[in-house]
Each structure stands twice: as structure tokens, then as C-alpha cells.
Coordinates of N, CA and C in Angstrom, one line a residue:
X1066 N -6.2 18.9 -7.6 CA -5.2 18.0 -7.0 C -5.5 16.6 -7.6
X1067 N -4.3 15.4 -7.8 CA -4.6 14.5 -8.3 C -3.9 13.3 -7.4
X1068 N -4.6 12.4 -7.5 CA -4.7 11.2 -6.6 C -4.3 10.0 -7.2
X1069 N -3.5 9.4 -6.5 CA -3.1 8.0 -7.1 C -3.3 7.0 -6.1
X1070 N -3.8 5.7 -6.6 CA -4.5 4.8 -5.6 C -3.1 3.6 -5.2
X1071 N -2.5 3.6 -3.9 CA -1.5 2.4 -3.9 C -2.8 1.3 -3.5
X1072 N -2.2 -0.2 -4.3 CA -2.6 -1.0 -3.5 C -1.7 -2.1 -3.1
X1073 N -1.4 -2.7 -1.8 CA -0.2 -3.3 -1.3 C -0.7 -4.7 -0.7
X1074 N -0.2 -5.8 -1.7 CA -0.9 -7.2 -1.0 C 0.3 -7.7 0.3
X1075 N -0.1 -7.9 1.0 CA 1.2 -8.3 2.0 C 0.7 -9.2 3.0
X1076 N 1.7 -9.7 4.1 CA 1.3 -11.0 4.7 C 1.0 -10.3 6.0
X1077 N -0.2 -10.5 6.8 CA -1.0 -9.5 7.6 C 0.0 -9.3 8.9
X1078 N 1.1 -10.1 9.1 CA 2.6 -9.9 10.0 C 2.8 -8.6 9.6
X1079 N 3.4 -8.2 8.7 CA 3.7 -6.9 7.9 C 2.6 -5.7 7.9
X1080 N 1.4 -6.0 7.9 CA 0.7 -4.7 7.9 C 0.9 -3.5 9.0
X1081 N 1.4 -3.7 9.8 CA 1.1 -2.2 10.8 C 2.5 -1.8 10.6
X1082 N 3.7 -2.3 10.0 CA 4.9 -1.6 10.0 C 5.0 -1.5 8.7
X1083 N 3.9 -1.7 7.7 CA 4.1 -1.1 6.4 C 3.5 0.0 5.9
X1084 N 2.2 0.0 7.2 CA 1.4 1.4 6.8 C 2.0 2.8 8.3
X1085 N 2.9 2.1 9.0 CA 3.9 3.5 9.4 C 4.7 3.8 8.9
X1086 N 5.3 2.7 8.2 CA 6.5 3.1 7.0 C 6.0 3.8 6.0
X1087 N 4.3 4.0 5.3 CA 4.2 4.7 4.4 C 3.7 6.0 4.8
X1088 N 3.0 6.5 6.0 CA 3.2 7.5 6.7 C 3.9 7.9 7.0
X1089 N 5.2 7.8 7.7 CA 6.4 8.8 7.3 C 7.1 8.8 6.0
X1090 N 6.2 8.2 4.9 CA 6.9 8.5 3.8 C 5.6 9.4 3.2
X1091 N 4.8 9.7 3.9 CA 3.8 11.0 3.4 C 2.2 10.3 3.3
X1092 N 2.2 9.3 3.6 CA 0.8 9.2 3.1 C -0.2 9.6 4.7
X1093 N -1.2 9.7 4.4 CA -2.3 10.6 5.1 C -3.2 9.9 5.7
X1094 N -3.1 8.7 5.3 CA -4.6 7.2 6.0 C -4.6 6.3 5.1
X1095 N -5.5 5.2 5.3 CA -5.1 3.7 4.7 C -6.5 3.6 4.7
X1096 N -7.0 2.3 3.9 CA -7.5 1.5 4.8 C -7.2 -0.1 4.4
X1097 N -7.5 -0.9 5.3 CA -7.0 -2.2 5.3 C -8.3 -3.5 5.3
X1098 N -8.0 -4.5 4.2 CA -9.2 -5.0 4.1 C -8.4 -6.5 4.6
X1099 N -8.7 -7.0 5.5 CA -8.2 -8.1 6.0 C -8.8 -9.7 5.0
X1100 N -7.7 -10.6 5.5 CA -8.2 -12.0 5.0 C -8.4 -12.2 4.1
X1101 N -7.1 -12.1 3.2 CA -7.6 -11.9 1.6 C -6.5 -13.1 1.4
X1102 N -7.1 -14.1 0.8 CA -6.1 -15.3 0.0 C -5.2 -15.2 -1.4
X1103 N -4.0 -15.6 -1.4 CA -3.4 -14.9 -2.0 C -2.4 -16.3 -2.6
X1104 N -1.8 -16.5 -3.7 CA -1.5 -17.5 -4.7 C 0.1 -17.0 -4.7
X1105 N 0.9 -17.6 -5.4 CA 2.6 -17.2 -6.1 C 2.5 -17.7 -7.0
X1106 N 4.0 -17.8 -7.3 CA 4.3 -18.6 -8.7 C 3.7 -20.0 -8.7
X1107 N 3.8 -20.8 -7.6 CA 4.1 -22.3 -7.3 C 3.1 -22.5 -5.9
X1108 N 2.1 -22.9 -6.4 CA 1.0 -23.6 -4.6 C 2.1 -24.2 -4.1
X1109 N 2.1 -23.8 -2.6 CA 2.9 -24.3 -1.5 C 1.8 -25.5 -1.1
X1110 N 2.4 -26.5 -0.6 CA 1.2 -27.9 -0.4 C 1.8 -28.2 1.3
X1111 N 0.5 -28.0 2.1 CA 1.3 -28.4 3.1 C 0.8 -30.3 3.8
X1112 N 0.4 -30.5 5.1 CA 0.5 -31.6 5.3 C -0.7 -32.3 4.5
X1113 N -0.5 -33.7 4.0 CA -1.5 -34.7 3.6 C -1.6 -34.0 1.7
X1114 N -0.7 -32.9 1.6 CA -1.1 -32.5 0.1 C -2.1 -31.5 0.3
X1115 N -2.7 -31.1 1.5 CA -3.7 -30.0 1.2 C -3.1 -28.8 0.9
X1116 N -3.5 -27.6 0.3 CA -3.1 -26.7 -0.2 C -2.9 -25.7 1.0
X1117 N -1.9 -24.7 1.0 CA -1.4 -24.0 2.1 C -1.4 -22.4 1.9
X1118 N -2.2 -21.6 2.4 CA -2.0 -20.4 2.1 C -2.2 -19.4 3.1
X1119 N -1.4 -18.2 3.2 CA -1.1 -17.7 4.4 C -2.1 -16.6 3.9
X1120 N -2.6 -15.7 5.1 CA -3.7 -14.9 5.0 C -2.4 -13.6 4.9
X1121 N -3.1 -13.0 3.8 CA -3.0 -11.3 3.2 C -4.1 -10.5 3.8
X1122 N -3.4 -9.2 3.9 CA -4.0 -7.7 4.0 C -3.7 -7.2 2.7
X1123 N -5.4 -6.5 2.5 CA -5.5 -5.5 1.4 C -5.0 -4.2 1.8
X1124 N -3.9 -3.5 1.8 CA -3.6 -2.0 2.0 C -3.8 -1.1 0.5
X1125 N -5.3 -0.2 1.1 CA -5.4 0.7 0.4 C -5.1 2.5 0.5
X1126 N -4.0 2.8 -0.1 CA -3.6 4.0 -0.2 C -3.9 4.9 -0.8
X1127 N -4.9 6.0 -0.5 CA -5.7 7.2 -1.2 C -4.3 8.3 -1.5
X1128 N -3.2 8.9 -2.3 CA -2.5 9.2 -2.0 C -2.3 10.4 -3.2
X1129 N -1.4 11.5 -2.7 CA -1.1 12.9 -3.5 C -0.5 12.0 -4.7
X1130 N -0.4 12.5 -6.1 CA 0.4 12.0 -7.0 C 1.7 12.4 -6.5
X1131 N 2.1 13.3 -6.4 CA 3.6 13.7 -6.3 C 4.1 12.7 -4.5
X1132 N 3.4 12.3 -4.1 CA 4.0 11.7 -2.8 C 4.4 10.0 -3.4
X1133 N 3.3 9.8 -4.4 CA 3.1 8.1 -4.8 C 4.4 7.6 -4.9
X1134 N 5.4 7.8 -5.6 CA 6.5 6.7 -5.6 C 7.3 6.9 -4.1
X1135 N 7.3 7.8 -3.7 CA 8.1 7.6 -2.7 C 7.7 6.8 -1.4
X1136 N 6.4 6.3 -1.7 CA 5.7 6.0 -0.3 C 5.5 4.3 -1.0
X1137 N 5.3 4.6 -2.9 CA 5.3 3.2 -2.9 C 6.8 3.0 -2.8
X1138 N 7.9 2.9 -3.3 CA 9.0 2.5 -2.7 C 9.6 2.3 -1.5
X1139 N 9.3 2.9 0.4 CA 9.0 2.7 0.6 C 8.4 1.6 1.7
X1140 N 7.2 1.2 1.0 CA 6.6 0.5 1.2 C 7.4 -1.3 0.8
X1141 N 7.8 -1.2 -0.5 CA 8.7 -2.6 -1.1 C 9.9 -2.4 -0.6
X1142 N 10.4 -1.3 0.0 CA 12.1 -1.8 0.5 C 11.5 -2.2 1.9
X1143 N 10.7 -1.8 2.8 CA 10.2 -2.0 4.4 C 10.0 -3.4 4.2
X1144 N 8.8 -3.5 3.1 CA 8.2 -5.0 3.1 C 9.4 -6.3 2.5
X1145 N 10.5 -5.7 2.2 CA 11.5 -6.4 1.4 C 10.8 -7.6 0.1
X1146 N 9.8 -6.6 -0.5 CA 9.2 -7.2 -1.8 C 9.7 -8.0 -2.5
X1147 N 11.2 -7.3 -3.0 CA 12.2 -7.6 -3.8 C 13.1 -8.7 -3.6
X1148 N 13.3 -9.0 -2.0 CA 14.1 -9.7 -1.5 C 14.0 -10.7 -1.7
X1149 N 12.5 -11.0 -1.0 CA 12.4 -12.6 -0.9 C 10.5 -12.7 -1.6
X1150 N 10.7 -13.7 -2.2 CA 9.6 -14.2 -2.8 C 8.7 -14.1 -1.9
X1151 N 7.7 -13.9 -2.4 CA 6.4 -14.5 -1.5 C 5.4 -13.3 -0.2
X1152 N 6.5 -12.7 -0.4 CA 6.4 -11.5 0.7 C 5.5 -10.3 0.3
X1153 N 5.3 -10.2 -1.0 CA 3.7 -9.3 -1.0 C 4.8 -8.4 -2.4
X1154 N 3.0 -7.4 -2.3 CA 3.6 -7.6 -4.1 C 2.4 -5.4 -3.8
X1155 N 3.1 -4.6 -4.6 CA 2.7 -3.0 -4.5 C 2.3 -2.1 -5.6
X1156 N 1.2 -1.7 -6.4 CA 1.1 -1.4 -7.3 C 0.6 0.1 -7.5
X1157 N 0.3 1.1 -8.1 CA -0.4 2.1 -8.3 C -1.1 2.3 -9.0
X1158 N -2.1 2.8 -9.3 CA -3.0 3.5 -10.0 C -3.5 4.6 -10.3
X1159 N -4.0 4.7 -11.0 CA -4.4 6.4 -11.6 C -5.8 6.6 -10.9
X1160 N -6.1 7.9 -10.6 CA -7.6 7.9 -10.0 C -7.8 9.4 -10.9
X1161 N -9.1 8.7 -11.3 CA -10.3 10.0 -12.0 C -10.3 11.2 -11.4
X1162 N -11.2 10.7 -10.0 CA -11.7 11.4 -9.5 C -11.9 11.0 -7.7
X1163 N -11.9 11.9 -7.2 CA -12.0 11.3 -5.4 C -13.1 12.0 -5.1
X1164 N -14.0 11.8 -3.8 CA -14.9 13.2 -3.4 C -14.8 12.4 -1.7
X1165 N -14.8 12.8 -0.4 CA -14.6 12.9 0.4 C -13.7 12.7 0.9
X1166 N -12.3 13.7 0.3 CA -11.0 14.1 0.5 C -10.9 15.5 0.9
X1167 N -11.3 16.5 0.9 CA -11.5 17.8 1.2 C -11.0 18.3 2.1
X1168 N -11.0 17.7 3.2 CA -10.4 18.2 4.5 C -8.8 17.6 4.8
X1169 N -8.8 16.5 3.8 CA -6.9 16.2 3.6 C -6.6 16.7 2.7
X1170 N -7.3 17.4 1.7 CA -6.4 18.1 0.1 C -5.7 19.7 0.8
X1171 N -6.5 20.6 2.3 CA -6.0 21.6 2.9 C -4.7 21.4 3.4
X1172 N -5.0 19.9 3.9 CA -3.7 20.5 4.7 C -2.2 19.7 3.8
X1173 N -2.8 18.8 2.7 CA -1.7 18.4 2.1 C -1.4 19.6 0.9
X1174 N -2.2 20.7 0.9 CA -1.7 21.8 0.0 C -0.9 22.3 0.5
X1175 N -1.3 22.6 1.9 CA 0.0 23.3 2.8 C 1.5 22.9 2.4
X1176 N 1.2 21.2 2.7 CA 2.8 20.5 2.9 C 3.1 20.8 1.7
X1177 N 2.5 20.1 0.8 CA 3.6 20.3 -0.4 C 3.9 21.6 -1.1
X1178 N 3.3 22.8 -0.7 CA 3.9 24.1 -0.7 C 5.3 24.8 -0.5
X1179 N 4.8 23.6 0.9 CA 6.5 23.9 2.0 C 7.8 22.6 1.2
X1180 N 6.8 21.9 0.8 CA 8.2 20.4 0.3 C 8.7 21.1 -1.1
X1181 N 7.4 21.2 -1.9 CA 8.1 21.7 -3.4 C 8.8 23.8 -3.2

């Protein structure tokens, strides 16, 4: 079985309705690394010229290859990535290798048995 890593920067308002949105798009568990400072195109400056930055969650997705786009997509229509600037940003990755997955590769054999 092969695994693809999502990772989803987003503004921590958004985290619990983006990792149910990727759950019923198939994914199996997360984990979330809070308080992560995060840049755009253009520093926002807020009062007196100090620099202004809204606090991000790290959403990391351990996920089936065959589930990955559908859960990253998803993930950017829920979070409206696309929409509006600034709103968080969704990537994938290839994974080597995983090792304490064992007891989610059973039952996601099952599923995708029954999906494909």
C-alpha cells in the first residue's frame, strides 16, 4: 500500500471544518501542529507599522494514494484556497515508507475493495 503525505497551512478558524471536510472525503486521522507563523505575497503591517500575522495550523494528512486528490481538493474548495487570498495554501507528497499504519492499511483495504 502507498501513502501520500497532505500538508494544509490554514488559518486555525478553519481547522476543525477542514479536517471533517477531509474525513468524509476519506481520510483516516490528522495530526495538527498548532501556532505556526505564516507570510503571503505582501506583509500586512498593522497598528504603529508593526508587522501583523495571523496564527496557522499545520494539518498533517497520513493518506491512501488513491484517496489523496480527492481529499486534497476537498480540502481547497471547503477552505476556499482559491477564492480569496491569504486563506491557506494544500500540498502533497510522496511517502517512501510509513511503519505504524498497520491497523489503518486493514481496514482501508477493505474500503477501497468495496470503492474500486
Amino acid at each position: 500500500m502507498h501513502f501520500k503525505l497532505i500538508l494544509a497551512l490554514v488559518d486555525d478558524e478553519k481547522t476543525d471544518l477542514l479536517l471533517e471536510a477531509a474525513r468524509r472525503a476519506g481520510a483516516t486521522g490528522s495530526t495538527v501542529i498548532n501556532h505556526a507563523r505564516g507570510e503571503g505575497l505582501e506583509k500586512t503591517h498593522g497598528i504603529f507599522g508593526m508587522a501583523l500575522s495571523s496564527q496557522r495550523d499545520v494539518l498533517l494528512l497520513l493518506v491512501e494514494e488513491h484517496r489523496c486528490r480527492r481529499i486534497l481538493e476537498t480540502i481547497a474548495e471547503v477552505g476556499e484556497f482559491d477564492d480569496s487570498p491569504g486563506t491557506g495554501i494544500a500540498f502533497q507528497l510522496d511517502v517512501e515508507d510509513a511503519l505504524g499504519v498497520k491497523h489503518q492499511m486493514l481496514s482501508i483495504s477493505q474500503t477501497l475493495k468495496d470503492e474500486l
